[in-house]
PDB file of C-alpha atoms and ligand atoms in Angstrom:
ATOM      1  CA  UNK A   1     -13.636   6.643   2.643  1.00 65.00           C
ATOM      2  CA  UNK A   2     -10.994   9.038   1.050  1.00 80.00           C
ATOM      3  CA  UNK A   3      -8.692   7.546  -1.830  1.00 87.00           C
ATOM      4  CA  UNK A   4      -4.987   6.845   0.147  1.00 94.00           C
ATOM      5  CA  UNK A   5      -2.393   9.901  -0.037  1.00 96.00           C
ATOM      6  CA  UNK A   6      -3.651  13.438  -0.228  1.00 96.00           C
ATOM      7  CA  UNK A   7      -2.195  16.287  -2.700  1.00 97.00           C
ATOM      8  CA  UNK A   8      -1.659  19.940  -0.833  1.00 97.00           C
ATOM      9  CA  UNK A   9      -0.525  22.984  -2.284  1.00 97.00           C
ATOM     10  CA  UNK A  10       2.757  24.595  -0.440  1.00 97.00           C
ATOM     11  CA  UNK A  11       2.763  28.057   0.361  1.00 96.00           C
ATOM     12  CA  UNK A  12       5.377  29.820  -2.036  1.00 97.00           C
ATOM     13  CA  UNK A  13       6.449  33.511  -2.529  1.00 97.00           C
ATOM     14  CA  UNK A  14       7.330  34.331  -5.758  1.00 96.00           C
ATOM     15  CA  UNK A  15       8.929  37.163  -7.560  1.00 97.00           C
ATOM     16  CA  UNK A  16      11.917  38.270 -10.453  1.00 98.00           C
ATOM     17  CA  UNK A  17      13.878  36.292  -8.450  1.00 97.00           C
ATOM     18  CA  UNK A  18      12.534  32.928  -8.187  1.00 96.00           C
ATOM     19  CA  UNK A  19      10.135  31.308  -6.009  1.00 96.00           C
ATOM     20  CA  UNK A  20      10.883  29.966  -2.209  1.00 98.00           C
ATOM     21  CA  UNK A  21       8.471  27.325  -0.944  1.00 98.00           C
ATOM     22  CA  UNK A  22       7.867  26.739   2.963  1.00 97.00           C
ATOM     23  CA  UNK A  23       6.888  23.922   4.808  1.00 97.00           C
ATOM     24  CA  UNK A  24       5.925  24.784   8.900  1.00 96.00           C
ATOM     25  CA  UNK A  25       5.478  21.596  11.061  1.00 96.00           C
ATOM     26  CA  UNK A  26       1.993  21.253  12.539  1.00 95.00           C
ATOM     27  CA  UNK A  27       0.758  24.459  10.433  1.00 94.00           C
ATOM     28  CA  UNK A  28       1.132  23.060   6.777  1.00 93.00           C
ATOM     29  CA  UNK A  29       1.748  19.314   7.550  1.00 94.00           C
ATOM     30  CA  UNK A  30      -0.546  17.681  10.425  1.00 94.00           C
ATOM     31  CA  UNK A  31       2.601  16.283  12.397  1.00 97.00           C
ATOM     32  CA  UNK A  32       5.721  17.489  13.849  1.00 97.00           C
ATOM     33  CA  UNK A  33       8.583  17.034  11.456  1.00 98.00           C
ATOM     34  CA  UNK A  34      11.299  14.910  13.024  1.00 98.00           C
ATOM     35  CA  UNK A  35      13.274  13.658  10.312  1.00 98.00           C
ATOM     36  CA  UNK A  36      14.025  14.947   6.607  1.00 98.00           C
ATOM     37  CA  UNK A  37      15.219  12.664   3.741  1.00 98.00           C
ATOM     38  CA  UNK A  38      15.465  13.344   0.028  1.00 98.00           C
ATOM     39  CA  UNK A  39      15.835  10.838  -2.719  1.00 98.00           C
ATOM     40  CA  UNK A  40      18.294  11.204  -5.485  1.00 97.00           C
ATOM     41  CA  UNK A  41      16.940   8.200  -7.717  1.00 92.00           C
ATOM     42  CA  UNK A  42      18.986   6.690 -10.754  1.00 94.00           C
ATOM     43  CA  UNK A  43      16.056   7.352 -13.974  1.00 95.00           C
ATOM     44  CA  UNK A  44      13.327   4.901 -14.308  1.00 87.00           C
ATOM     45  CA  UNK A  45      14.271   3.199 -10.811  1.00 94.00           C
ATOM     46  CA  UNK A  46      11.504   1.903  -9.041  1.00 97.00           C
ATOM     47  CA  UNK A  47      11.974   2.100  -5.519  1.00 98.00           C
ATOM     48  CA  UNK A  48       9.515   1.711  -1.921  1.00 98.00           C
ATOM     49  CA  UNK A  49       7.435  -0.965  -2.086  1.00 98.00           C
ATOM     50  CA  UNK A  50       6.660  -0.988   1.413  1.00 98.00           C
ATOM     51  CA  UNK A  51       4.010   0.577   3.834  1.00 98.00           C
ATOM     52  CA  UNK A  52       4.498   1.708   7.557  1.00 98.00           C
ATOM     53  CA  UNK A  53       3.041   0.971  10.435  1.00 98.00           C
ATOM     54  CA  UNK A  54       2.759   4.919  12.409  1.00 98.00           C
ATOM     55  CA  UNK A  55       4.954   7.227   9.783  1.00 98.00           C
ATOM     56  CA  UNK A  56       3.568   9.995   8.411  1.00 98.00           C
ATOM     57  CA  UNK A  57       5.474  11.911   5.562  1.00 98.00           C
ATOM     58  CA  UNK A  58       5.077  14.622   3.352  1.00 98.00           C
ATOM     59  CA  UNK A  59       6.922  13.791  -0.209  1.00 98.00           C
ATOM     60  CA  UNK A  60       7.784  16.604  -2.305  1.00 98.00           C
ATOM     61  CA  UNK A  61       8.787  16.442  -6.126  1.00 98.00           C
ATOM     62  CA  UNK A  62      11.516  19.571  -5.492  1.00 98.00           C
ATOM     63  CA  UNK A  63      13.325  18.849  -8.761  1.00 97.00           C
ATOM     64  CA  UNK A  64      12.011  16.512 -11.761  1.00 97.00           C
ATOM     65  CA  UNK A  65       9.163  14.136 -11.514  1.00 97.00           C
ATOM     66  CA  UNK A  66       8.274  10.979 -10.331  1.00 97.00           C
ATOM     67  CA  UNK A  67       4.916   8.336  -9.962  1.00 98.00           C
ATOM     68  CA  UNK A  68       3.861   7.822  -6.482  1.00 98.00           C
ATOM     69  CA  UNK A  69       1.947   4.832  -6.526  1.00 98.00           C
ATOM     70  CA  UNK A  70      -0.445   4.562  -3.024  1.00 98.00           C
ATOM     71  CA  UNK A  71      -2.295   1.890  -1.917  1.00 98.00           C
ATOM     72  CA  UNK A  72      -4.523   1.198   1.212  1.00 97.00           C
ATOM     73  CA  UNK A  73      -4.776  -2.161   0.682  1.00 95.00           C
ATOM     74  CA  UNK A  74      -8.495  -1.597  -1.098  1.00 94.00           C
ATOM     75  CA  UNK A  75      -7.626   0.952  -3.780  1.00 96.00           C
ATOM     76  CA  UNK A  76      -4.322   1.727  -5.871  1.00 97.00           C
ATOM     77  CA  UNK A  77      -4.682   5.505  -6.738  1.00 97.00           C
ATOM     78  CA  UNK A  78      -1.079   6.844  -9.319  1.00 98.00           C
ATOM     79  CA  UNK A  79       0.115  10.501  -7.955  1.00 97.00           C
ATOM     80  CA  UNK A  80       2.643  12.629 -10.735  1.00 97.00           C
ATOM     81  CA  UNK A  81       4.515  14.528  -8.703  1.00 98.00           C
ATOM     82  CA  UNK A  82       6.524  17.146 -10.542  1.00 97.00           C
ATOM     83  CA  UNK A  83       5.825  20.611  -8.890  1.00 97.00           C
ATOM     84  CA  UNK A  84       8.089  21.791  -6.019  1.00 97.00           C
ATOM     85  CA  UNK A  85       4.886  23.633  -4.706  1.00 97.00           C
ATOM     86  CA  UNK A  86       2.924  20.195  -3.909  1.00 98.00           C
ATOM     87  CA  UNK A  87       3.222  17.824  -1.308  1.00 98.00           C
ATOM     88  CA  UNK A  88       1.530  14.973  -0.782  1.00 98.00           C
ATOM     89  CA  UNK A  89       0.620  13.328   2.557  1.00 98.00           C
ATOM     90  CA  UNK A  90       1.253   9.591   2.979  1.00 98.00           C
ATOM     91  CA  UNK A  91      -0.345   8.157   6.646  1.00 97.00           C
ATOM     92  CA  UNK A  92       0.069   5.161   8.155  1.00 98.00           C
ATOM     93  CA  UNK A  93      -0.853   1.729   6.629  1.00 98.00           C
ATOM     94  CA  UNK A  94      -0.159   2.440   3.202  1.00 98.00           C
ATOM     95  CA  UNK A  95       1.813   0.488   0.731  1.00 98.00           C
ATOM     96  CA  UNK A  96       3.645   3.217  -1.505  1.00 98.00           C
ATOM     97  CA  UNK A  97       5.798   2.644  -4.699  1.00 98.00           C
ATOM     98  CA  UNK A  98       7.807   5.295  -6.658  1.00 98.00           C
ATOM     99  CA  UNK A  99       8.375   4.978 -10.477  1.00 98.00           C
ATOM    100  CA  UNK A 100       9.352   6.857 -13.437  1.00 97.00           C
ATOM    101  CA  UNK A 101      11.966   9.022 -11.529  1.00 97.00           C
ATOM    102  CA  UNK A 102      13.007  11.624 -14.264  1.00 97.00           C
ATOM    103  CA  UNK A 103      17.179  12.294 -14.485  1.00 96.00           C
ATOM    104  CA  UNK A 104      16.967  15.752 -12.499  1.00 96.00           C
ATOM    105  CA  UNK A 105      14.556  14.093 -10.135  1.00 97.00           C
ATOM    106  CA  UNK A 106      15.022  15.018  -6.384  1.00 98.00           C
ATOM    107  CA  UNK A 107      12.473  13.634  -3.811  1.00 98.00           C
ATOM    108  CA  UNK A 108      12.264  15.745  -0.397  1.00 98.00           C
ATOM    109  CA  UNK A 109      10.397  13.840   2.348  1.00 98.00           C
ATOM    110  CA  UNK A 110       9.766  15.548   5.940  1.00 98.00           C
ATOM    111  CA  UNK A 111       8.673  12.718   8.303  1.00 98.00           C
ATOM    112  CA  UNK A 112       7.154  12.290  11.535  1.00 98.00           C
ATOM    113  CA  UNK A 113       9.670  10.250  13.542  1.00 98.00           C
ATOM    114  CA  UNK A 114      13.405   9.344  13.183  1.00 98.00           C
ATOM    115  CA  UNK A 115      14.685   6.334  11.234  1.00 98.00           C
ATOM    116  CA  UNK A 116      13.543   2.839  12.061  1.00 98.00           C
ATOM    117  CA  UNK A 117      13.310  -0.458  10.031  1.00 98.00           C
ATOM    118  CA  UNK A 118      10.693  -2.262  12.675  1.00 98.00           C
ATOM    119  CA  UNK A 119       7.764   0.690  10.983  1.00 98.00           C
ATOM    120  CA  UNK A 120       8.298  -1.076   8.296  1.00 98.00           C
ATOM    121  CA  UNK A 121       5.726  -3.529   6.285  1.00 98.00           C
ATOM    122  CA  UNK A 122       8.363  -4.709   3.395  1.00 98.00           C
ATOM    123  CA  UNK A 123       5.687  -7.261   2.640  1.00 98.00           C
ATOM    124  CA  UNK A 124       2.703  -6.904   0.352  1.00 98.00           C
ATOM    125  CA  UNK A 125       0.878 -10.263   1.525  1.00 97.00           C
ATOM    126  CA  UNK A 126       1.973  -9.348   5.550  1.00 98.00           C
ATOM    127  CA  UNK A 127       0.319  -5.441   4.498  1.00 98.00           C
ATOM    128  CA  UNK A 128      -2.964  -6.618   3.028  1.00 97.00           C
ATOM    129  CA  UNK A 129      -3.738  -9.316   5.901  1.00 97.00           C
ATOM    130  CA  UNK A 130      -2.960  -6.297   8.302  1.00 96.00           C
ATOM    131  CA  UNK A 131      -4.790  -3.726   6.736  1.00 95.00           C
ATOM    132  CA  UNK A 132      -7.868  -6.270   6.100  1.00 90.00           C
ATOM    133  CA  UNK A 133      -7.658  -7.342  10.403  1.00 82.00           C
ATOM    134  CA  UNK A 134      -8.179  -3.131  10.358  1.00 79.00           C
ATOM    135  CA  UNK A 135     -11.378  -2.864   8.340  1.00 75.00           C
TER     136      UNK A 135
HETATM  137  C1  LIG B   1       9.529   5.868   2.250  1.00 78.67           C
HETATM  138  C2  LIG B   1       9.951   6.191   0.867  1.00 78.67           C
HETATM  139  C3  LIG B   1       9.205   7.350   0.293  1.00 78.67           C
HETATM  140  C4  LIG B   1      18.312   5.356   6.493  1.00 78.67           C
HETATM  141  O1  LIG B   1      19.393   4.972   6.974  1.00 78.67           O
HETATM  142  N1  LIG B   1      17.680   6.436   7.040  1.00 78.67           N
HETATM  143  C5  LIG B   1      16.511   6.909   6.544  1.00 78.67           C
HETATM  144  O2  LIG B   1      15.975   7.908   7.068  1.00 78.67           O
HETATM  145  C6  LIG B   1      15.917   6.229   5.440  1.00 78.67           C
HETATM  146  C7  LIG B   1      14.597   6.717   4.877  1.00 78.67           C
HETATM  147  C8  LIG B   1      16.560   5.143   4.905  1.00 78.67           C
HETATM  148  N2  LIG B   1      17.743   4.720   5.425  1.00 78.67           N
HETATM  149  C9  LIG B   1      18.451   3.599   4.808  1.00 78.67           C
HETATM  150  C10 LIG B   1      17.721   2.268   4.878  1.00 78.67           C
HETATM  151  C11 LIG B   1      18.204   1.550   3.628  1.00 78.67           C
HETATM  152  O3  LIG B   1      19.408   0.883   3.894  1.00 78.67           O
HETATM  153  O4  LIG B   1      18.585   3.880   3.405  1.00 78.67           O
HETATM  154  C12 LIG B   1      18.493   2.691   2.646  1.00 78.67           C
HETATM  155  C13 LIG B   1      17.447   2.813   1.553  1.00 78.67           C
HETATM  156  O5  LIG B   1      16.150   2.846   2.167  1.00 78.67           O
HETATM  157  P1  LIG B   1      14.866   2.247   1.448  1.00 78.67           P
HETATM  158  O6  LIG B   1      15.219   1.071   0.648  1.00 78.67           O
HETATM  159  O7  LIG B   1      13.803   2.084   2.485  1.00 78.67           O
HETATM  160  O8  LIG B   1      14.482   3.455   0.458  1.00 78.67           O
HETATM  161  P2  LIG B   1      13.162   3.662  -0.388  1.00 78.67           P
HETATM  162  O9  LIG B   1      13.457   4.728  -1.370  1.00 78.67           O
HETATM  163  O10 LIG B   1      12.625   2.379  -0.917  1.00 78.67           O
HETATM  164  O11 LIG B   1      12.062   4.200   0.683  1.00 78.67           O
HETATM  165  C14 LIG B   1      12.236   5.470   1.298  1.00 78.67           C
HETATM  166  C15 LIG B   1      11.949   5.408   2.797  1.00 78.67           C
HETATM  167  O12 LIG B   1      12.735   4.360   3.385  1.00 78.67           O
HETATM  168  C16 LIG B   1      10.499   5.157   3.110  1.00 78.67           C
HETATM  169  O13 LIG B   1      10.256   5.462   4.469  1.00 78.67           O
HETATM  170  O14 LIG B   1       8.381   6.036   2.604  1.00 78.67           O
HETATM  171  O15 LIG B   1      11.363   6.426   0.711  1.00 78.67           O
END
């Protein structure tokens, strides 16, 4: 079974005048994008602490860095996110935390359907007796 959140490099052109990083629905990310959110997070906040039930996102670091904690209910695996030219995919069923926001932090996250509070799991006891009925 593969650990819970995976790491992928973006596909960026650089040159003297900076880099540009891309991100093409269904090419570089397994889902069509429907929504995009980024975090602005006050330093050392902790925020998430939640899993969803069908989302799929792709969370990228584009400024500053952060701890993306991921957890499939079986293992608890820490992701440092602090290159714009890394995502990482978070599926379905998966509790997720965020910590150690630096001050120029800025968290981009493309996701796989609109906004909607009943995908969420805000529950770590409801999560782990869903995610054990799974296995
Ligand atoms: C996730 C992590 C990585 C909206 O109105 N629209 C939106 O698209 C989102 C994402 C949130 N909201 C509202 C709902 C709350 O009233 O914004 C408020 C803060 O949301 P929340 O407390 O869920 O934020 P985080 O940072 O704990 O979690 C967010 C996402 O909600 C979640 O899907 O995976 O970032």
């Amino acid at each position: 079974m593969s650990a819970p959140g995976q790491l992928i490099p973006l596909r960026s052109s650089e040159d003297a005048r900076g880099k540009l990083v891309s991100v093409e629905a269904l090419r570089d990310v397994p889902f069509a994008i429907e929504r995009v959110y980024y975090i602005v997070a006050h330093e050392g906040a902790a925020r998430g602490f939640h899993a969803h039930k069908t989302l799929e996102q792709l969370m990228i670091c584009v400024s500053g860095s952060c701890r993306i904690i991921l957890d499939d209910g079986s293992r608890r695996v820490h992701h440092a996110l602090d290159r714009p030219d890394q995502g990482l995919i978070v599926g379905p069923m998966i509790w997720r935390e965020m910590h150690e926001f630096s001050k120029d932090c800025v968290l981009l996250v493309l996701a796989s359907a609109p906004y909607d509070e009943e995908d969420y799991i805000r529950d770590y006891e409801t999560f782990a007796t869903e995610v054990g009925k799974a296995a």
